[in-house]
mmCIF file of C-alpha atoms and ligand atoms in Angstrom:
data_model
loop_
_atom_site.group_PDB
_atom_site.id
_atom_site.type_symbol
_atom_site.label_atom_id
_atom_site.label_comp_id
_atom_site.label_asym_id
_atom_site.label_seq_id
_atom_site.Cartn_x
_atom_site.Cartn_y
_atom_site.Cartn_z
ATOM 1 C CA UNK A 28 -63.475 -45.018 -76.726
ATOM 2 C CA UNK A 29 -61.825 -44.557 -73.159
ATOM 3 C CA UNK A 30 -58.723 -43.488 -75.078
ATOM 4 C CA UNK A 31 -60.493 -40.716 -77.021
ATOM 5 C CA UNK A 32 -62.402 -39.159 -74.051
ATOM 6 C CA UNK A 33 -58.782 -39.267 -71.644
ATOM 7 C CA UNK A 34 -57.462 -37.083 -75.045
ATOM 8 C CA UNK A 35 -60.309 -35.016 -75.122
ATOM 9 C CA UNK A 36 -60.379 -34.355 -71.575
ATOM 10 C CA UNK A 37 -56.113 -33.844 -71.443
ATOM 11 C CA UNK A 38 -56.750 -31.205 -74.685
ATOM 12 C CA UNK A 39 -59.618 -29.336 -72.528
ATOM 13 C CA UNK A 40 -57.651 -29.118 -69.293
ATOM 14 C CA UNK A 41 -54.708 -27.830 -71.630
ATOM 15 C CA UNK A 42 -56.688 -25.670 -72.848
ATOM 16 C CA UNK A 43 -58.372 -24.158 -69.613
ATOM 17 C CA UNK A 44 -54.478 -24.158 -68.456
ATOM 18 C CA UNK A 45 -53.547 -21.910 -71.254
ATOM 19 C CA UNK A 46 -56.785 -19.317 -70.856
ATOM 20 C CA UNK A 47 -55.676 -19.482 -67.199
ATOM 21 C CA UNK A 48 -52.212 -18.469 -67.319
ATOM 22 C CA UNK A 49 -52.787 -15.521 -70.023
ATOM 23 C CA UNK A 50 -55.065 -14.060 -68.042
ATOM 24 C CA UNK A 51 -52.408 -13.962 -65.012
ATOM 25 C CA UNK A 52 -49.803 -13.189 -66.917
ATOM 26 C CA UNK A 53 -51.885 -10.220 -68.291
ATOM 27 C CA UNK A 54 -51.095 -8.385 -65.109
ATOM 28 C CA UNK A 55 -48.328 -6.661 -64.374
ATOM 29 C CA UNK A 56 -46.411 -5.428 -61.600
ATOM 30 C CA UNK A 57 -48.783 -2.713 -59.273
ATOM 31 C CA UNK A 58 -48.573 0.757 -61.084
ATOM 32 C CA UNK A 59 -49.537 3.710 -58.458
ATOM 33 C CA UNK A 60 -49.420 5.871 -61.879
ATOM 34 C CA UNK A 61 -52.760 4.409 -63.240
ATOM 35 C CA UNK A 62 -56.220 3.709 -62.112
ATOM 36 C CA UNK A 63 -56.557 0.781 -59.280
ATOM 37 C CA UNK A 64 -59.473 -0.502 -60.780
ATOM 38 C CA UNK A 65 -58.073 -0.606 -64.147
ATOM 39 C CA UNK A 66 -55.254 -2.585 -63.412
ATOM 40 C CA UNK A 67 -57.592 -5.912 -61.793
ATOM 41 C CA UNK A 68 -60.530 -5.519 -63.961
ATOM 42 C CA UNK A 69 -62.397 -3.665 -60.724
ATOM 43 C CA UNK A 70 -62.539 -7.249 -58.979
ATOM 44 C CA UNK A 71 -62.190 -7.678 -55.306
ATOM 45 C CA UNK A 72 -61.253 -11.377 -54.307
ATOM 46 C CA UNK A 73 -63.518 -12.545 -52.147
ATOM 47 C CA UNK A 74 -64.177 -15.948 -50.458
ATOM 48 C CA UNK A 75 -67.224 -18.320 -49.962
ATOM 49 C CA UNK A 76 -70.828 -16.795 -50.734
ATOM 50 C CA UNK A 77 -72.311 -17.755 -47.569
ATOM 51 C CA UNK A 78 -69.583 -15.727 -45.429
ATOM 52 C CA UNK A 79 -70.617 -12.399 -43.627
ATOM 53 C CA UNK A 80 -67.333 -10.933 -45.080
ATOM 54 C CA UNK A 81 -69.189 -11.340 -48.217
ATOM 55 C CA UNK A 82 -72.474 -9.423 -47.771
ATOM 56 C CA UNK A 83 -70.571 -6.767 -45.893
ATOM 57 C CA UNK A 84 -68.131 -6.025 -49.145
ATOM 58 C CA UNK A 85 -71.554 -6.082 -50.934
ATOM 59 C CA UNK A 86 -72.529 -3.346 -48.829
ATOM 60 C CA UNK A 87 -69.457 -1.410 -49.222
ATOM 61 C CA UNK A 88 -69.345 -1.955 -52.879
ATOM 62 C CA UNK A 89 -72.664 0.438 -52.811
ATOM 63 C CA UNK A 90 -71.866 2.579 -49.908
ATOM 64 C CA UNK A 91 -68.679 3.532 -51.421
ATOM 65 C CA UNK A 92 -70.223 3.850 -54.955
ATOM 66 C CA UNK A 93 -68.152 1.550 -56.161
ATOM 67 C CA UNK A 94 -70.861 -0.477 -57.744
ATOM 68 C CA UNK A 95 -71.114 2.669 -60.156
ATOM 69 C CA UNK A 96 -67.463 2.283 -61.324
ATOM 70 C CA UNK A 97 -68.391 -1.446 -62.227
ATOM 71 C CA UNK A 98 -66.705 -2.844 -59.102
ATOM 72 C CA UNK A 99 -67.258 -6.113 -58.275
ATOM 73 C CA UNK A 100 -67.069 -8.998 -55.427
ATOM 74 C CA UNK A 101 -65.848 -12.689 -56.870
ATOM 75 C CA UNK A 102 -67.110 -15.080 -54.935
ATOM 76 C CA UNK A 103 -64.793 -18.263 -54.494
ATOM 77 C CA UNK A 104 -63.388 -20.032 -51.478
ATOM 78 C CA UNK A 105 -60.892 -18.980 -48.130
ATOM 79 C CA UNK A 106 -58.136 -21.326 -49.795
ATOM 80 C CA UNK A 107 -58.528 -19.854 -53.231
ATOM 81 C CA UNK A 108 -58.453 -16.333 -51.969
ATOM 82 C CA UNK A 109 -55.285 -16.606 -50.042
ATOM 83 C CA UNK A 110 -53.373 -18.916 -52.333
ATOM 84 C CA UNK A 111 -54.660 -16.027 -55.448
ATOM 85 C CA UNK A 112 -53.436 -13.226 -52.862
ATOM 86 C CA UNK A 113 -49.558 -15.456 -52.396
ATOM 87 C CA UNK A 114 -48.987 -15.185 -56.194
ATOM 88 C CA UNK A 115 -49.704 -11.891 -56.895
ATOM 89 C CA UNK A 116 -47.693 -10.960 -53.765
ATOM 90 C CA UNK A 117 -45.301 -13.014 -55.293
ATOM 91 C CA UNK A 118 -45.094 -10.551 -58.575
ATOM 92 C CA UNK A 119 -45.664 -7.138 -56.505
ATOM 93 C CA UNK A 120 -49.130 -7.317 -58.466
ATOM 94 C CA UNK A 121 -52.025 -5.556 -57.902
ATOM 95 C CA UNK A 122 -54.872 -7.101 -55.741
ATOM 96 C CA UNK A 123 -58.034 -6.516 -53.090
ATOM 97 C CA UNK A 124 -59.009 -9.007 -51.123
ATOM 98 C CA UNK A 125 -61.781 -9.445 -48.252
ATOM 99 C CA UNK A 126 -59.435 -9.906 -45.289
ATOM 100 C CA UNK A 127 -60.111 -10.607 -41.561
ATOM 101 C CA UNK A 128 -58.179 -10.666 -38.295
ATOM 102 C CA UNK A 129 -57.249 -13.238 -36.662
ATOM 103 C CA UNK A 130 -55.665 -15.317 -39.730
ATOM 104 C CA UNK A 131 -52.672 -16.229 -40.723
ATOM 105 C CA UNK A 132 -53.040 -14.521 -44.292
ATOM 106 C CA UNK A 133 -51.906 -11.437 -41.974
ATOM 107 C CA UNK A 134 -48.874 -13.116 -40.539
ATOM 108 C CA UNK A 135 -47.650 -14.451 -43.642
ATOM 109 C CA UNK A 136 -47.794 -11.449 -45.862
ATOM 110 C CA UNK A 137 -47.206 -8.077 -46.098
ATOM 111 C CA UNK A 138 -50.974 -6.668 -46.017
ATOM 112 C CA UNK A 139 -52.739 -3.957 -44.219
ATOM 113 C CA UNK A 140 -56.450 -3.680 -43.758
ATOM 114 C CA UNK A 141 -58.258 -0.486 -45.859
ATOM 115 C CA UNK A 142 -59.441 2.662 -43.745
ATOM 116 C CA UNK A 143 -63.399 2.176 -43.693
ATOM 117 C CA UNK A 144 -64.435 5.830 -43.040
ATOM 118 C CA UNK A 145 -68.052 4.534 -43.327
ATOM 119 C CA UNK A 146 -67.681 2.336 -41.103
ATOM 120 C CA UNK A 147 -69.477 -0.596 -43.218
ATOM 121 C CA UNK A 148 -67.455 -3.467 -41.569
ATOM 122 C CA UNK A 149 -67.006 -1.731 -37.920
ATOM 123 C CA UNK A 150 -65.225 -1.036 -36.225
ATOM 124 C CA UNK A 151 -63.813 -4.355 -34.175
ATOM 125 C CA UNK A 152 -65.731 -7.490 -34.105
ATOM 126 C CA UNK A 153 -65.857 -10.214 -31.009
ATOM 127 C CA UNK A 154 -66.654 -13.924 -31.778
ATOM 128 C CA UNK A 155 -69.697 -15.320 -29.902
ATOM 129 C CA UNK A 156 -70.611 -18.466 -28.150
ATOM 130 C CA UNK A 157 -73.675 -19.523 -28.866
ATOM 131 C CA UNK A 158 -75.748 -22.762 -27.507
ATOM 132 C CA UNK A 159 -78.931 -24.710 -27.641
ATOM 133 C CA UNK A 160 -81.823 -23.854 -25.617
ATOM 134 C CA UNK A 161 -81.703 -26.083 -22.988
ATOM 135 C CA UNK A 162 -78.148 -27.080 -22.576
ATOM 136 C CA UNK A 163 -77.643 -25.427 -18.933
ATOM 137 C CA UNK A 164 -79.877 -28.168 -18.022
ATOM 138 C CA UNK A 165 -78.925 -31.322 -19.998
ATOM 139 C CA UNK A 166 -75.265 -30.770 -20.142
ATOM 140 C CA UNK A 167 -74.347 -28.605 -17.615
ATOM 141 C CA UNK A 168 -70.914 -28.969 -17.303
ATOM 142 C CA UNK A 169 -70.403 -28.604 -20.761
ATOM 143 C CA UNK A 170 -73.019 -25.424 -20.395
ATOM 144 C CA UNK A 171 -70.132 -24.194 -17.738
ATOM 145 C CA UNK A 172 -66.832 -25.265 -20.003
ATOM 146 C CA UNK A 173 -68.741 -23.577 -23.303
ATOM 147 C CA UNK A 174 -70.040 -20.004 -20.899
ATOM 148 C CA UNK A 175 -66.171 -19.997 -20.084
ATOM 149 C CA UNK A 176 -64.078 -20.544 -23.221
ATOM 150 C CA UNK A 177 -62.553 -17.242 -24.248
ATOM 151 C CA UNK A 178 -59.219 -16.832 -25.738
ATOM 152 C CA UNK A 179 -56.744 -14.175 -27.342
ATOM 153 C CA UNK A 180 -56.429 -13.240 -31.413
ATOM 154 C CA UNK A 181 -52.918 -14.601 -30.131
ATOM 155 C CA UNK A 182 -54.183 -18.058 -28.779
ATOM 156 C CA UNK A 183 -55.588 -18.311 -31.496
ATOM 157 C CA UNK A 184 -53.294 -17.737 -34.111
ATOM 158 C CA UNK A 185 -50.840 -20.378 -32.896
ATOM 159 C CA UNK A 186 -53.270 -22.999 -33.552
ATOM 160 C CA UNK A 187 -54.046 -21.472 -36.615
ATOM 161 C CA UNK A 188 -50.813 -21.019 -38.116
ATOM 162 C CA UNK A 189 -50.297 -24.889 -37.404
ATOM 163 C CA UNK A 190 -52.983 -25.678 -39.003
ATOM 164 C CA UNK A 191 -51.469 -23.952 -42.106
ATOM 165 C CA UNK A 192 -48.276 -25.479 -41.110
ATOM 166 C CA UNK A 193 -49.870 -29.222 -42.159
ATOM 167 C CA UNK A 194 -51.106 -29.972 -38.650
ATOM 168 C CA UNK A 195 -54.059 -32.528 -38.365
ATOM 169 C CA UNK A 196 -56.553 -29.774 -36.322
ATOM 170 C CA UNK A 197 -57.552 -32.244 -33.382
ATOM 171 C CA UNK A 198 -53.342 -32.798 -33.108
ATOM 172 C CA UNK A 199 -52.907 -28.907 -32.864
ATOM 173 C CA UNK A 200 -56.069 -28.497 -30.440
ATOM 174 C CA UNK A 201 -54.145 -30.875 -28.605
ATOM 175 C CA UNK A 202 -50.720 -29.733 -28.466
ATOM 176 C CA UNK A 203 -51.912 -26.116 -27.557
ATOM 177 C CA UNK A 204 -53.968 -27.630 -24.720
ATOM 178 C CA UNK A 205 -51.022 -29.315 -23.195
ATOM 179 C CA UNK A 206 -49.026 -25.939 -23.785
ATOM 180 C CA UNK A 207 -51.493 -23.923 -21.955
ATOM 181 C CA UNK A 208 -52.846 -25.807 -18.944
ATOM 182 C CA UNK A 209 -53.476 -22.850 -16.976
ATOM 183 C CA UNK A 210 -55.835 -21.190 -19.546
ATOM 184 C CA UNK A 211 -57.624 -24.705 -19.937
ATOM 185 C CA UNK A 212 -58.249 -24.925 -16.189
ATOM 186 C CA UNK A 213 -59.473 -21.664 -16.049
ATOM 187 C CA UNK A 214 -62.564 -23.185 -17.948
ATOM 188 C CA UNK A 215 -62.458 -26.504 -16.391
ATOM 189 C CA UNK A 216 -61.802 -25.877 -12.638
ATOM 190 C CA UNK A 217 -64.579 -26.945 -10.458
ATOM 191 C CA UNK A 218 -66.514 -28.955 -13.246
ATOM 192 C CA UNK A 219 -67.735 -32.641 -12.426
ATOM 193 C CA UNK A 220 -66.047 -35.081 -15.412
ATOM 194 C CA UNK A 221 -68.448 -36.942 -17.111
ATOM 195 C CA UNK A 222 -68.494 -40.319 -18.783
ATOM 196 C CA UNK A 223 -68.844 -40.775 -22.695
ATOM 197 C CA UNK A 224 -71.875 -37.876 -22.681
ATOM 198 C CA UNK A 225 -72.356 -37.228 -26.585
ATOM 199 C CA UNK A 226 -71.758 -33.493 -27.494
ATOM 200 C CA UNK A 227 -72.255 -32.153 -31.298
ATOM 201 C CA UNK A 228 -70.247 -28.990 -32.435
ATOM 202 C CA UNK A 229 -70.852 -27.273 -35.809
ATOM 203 C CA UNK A 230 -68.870 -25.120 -37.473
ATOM 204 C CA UNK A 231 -68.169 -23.319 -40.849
ATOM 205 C CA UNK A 232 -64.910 -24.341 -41.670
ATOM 206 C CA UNK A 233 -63.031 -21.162 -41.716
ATOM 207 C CA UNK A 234 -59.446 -20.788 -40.108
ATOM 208 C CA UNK A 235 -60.270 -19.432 -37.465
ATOM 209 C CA UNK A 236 -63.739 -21.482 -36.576
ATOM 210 C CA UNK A 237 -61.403 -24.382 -37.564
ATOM 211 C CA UNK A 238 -58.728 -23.504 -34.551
ATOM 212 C CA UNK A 239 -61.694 -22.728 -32.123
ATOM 213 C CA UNK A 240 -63.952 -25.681 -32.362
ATOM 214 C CA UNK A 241 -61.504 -28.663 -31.974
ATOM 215 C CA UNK A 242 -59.743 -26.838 -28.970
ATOM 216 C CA UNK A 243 -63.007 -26.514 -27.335
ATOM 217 C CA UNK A 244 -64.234 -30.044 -28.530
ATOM 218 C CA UNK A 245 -60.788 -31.444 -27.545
ATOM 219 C CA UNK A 246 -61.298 -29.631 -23.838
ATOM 220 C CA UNK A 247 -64.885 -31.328 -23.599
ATOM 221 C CA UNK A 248 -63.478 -34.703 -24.526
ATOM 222 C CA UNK A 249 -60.698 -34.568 -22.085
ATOM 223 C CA UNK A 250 -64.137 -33.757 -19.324
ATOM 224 C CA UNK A 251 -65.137 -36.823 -20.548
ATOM 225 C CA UNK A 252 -67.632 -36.011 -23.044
ATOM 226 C CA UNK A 253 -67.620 -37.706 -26.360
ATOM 227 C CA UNK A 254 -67.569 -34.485 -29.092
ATOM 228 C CA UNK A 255 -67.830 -34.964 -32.652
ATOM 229 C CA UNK A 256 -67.552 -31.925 -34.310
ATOM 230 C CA UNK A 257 -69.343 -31.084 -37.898
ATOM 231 C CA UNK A 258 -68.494 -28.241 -40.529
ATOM 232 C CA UNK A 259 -71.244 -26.643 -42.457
ATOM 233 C CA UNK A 260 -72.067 -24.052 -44.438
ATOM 234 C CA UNK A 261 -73.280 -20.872 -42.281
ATOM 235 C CA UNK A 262 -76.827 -20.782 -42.794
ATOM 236 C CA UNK A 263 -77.250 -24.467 -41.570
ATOM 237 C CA UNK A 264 -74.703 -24.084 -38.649
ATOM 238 C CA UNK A 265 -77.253 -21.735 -36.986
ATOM 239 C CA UNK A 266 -79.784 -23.792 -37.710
ATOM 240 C CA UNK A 267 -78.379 -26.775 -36.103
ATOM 241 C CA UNK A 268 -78.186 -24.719 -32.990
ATOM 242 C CA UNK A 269 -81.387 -23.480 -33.087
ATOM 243 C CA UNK A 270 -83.155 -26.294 -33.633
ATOM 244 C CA UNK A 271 -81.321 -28.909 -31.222
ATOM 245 C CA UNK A 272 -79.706 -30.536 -33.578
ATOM 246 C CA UNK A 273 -76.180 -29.620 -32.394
ATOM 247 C CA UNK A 274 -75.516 -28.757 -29.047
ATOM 248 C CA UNK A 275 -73.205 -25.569 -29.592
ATOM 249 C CA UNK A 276 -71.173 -23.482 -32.235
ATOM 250 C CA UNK A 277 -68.399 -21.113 -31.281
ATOM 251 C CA UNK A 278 -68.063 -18.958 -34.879
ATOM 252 C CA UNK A 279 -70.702 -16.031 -34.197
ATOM 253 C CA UNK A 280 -68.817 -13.134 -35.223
ATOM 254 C CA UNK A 281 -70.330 -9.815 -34.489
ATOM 255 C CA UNK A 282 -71.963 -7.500 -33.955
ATOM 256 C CA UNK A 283 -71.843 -6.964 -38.214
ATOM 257 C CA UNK A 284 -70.256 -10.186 -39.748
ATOM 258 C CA UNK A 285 -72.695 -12.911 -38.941
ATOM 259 C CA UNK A 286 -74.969 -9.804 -37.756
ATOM 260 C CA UNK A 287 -77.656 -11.172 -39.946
ATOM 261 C CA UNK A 288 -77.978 -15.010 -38.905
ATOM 262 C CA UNK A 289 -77.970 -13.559 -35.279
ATOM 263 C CA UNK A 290 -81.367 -11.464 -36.111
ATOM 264 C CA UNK A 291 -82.478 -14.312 -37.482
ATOM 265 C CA UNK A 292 -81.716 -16.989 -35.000
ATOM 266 C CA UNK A 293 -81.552 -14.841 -31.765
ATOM 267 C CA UNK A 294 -84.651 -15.641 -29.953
ATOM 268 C CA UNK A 295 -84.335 -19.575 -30.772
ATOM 269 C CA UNK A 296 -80.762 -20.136 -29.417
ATOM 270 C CA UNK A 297 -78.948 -18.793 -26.145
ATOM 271 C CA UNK A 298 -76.085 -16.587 -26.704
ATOM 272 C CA UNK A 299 -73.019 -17.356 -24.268
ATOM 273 C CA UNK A 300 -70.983 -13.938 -24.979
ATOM 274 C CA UNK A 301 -67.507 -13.529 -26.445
ATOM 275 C CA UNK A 302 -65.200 -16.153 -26.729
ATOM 276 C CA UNK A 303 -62.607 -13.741 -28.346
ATOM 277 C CA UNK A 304 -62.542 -10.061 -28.514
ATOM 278 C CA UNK A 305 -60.704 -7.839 -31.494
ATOM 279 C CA UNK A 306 -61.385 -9.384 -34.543
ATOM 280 C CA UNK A 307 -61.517 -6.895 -37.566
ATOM 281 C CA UNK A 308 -62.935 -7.578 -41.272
ATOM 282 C CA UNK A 309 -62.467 -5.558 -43.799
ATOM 283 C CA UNK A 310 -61.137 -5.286 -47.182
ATOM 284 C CA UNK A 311 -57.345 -5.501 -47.091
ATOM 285 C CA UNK A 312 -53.875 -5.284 -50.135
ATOM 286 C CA UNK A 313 -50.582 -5.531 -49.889
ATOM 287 C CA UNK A 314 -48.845 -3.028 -48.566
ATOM 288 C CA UNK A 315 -46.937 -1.924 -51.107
ATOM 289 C CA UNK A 316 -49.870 -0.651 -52.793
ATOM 290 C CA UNK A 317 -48.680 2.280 -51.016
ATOM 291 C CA UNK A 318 -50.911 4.985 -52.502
ATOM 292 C CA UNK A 319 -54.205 2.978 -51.102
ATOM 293 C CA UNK A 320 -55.335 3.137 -47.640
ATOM 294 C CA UNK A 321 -59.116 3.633 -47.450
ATOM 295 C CA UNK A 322 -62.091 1.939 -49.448
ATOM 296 C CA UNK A 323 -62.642 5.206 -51.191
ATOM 297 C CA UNK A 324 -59.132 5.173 -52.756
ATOM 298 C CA UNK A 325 -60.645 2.153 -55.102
ATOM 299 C CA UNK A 326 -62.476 4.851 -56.453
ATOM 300 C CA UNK A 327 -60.410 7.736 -56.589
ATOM 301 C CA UNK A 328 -56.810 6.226 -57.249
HETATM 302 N N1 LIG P 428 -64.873 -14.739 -41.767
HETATM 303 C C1 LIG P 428 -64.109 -15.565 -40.848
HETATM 304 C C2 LIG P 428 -66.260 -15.169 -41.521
HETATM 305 C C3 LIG P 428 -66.348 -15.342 -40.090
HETATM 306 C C4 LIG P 428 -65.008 -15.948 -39.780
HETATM 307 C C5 LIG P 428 -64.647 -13.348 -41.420
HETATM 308 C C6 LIG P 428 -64.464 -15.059 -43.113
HETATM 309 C C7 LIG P 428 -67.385 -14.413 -42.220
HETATM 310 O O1 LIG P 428 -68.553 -14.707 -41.987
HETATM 311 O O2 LIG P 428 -67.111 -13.550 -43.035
#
């Protein structure tokens, strides 16, 4: 009996296998000579649902009238996306993708964001710290430490890119701590070290949220705090915040991308300012996709 259902499950993941790889192979090569949309079934390759990225594309999809031309967003996950993006980079073939700045995706391949003449995704975005009411006064020297943290795309990016490299997170938080003492005393100087304080961060586990909350949670731990950090999906991470929960997140992205959690949440959480300024979302290809530059060539070209 266990024989026959390892068979039948070996024949259905053939199976799957085969469905999967005609569809890829269906595609070929980017042709600037025929309709965009045409060419990938008017899909845009998009990431997790819960992801502000997500609801601004929907946006987009309608501003744009795309939505009109039958173009739509497929939902699936960060790592999908951008290993999805890798092969058909791979073949020169045709894709869209909801792409955002800082990540490695824009290191390691040859794409360029699409114009946004509507201004749907805006223009540049800065990524928020944002604490529990109450904090100053429980944990104020992790109040001062959190008010201070604020970094560069380019700070950023080397921890990412390790990350991506195979590097545990906490290991890479680490190493770029020790590589960069004088940015870490910039937040640090002055502040009293504590002794074993318990401090919860939440995060969504993007990239870049990824890169961000262990450096921070690894600066608090060397203060002597005792961090444990928790990913989530978005909806909860604000939560947490606002309702004590955790102590602080570091992944508000705004003023559009997490735009909407921040209405929500605004008046139940305190909002510490930018930890990072220039981040851009949008909708990006590869560049040699040479004939499309703005949202409205997906409906034109
Ligand atoms: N992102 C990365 C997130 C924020 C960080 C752009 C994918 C989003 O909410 O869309």
């Amino acid at each position: 009996m266990f024989k026959k259902n390892r068979i039948i499950t070996l024949l259905a993941v053939i199976g799957l296998a085969t469905v999967l790889g005609a569809c890829s192979s269906q595609t070929k090569p980017y042709d600037a000579q025929q309709k965009l949309g045409s060419q990938i079934n008017y899909t845009i390759t998009g990431i997790d649902a819960g992801a502000g990225i997500m609801a601004s594309t929907q946006k987009a999809l309608s501003a744009y009238g795309l939505e009109d031309q039958k173009w739509q967003l497929q939902t699936s996950s960060t790592a999908a996306m951008t290993s999805t993006l890798g092969k058909a980079i791979a073949d020169k073939r045709p894709i869209v993708v909801t792409g955002w700045q800082p990540h490695w995706m824009f290191t390691k391949y040859p794409i360029k964001f699409l114009k946004d003449p509507k201004n749907v995704y805006g223009k540049t975005e800065h990524i928020n710290t944002i604490v529990r009411k109450g904090l100053k006064k429980s944990m104020p020297e992790a109040y001062t430490i959190l008010d201070r943290f604020h970094w560069t795309p380019t700070e950023m990016s080397v921890v990412m890119l390790k990350v991506n490299d195979g590097v545990d997170p906490q290991k890479a938080a680490r190493d770029w701590i020790k590589a960069n003492p004088k940015q870490v005393a910039k937040w640090t100087k002055g502040v009293k070290k504590v002794k074993g304080t318990k401090i919860k961060l939440t995060y969504v586990a993007w990239d870049s949220e990824i890169a961000s909350t262990n450096v921070v949670a690894e600066v608090l731990r060397q203060q002597g705090y005792e961090p444990t950090i928790q990913a989530m999906e978005i909806q909860p991470m604000w939560a947490s915040v606002a309702t004590n929960a955790a102590d602080a997140q570091v992944c508000a992205w705004l003023p559009k991308t997490s735009g909407l959690y921040y209405q929500d949440y605004k008046g139940q959480v305190e909002d510490l300012g930018p930890n990072l300024e220039g981040a851009k979302v949008g909708l990006a290809v590869p560049k040699y996709m040479t004939n499309i530059n703005s949202i409205d060539d997906l409906k034109n070209k």
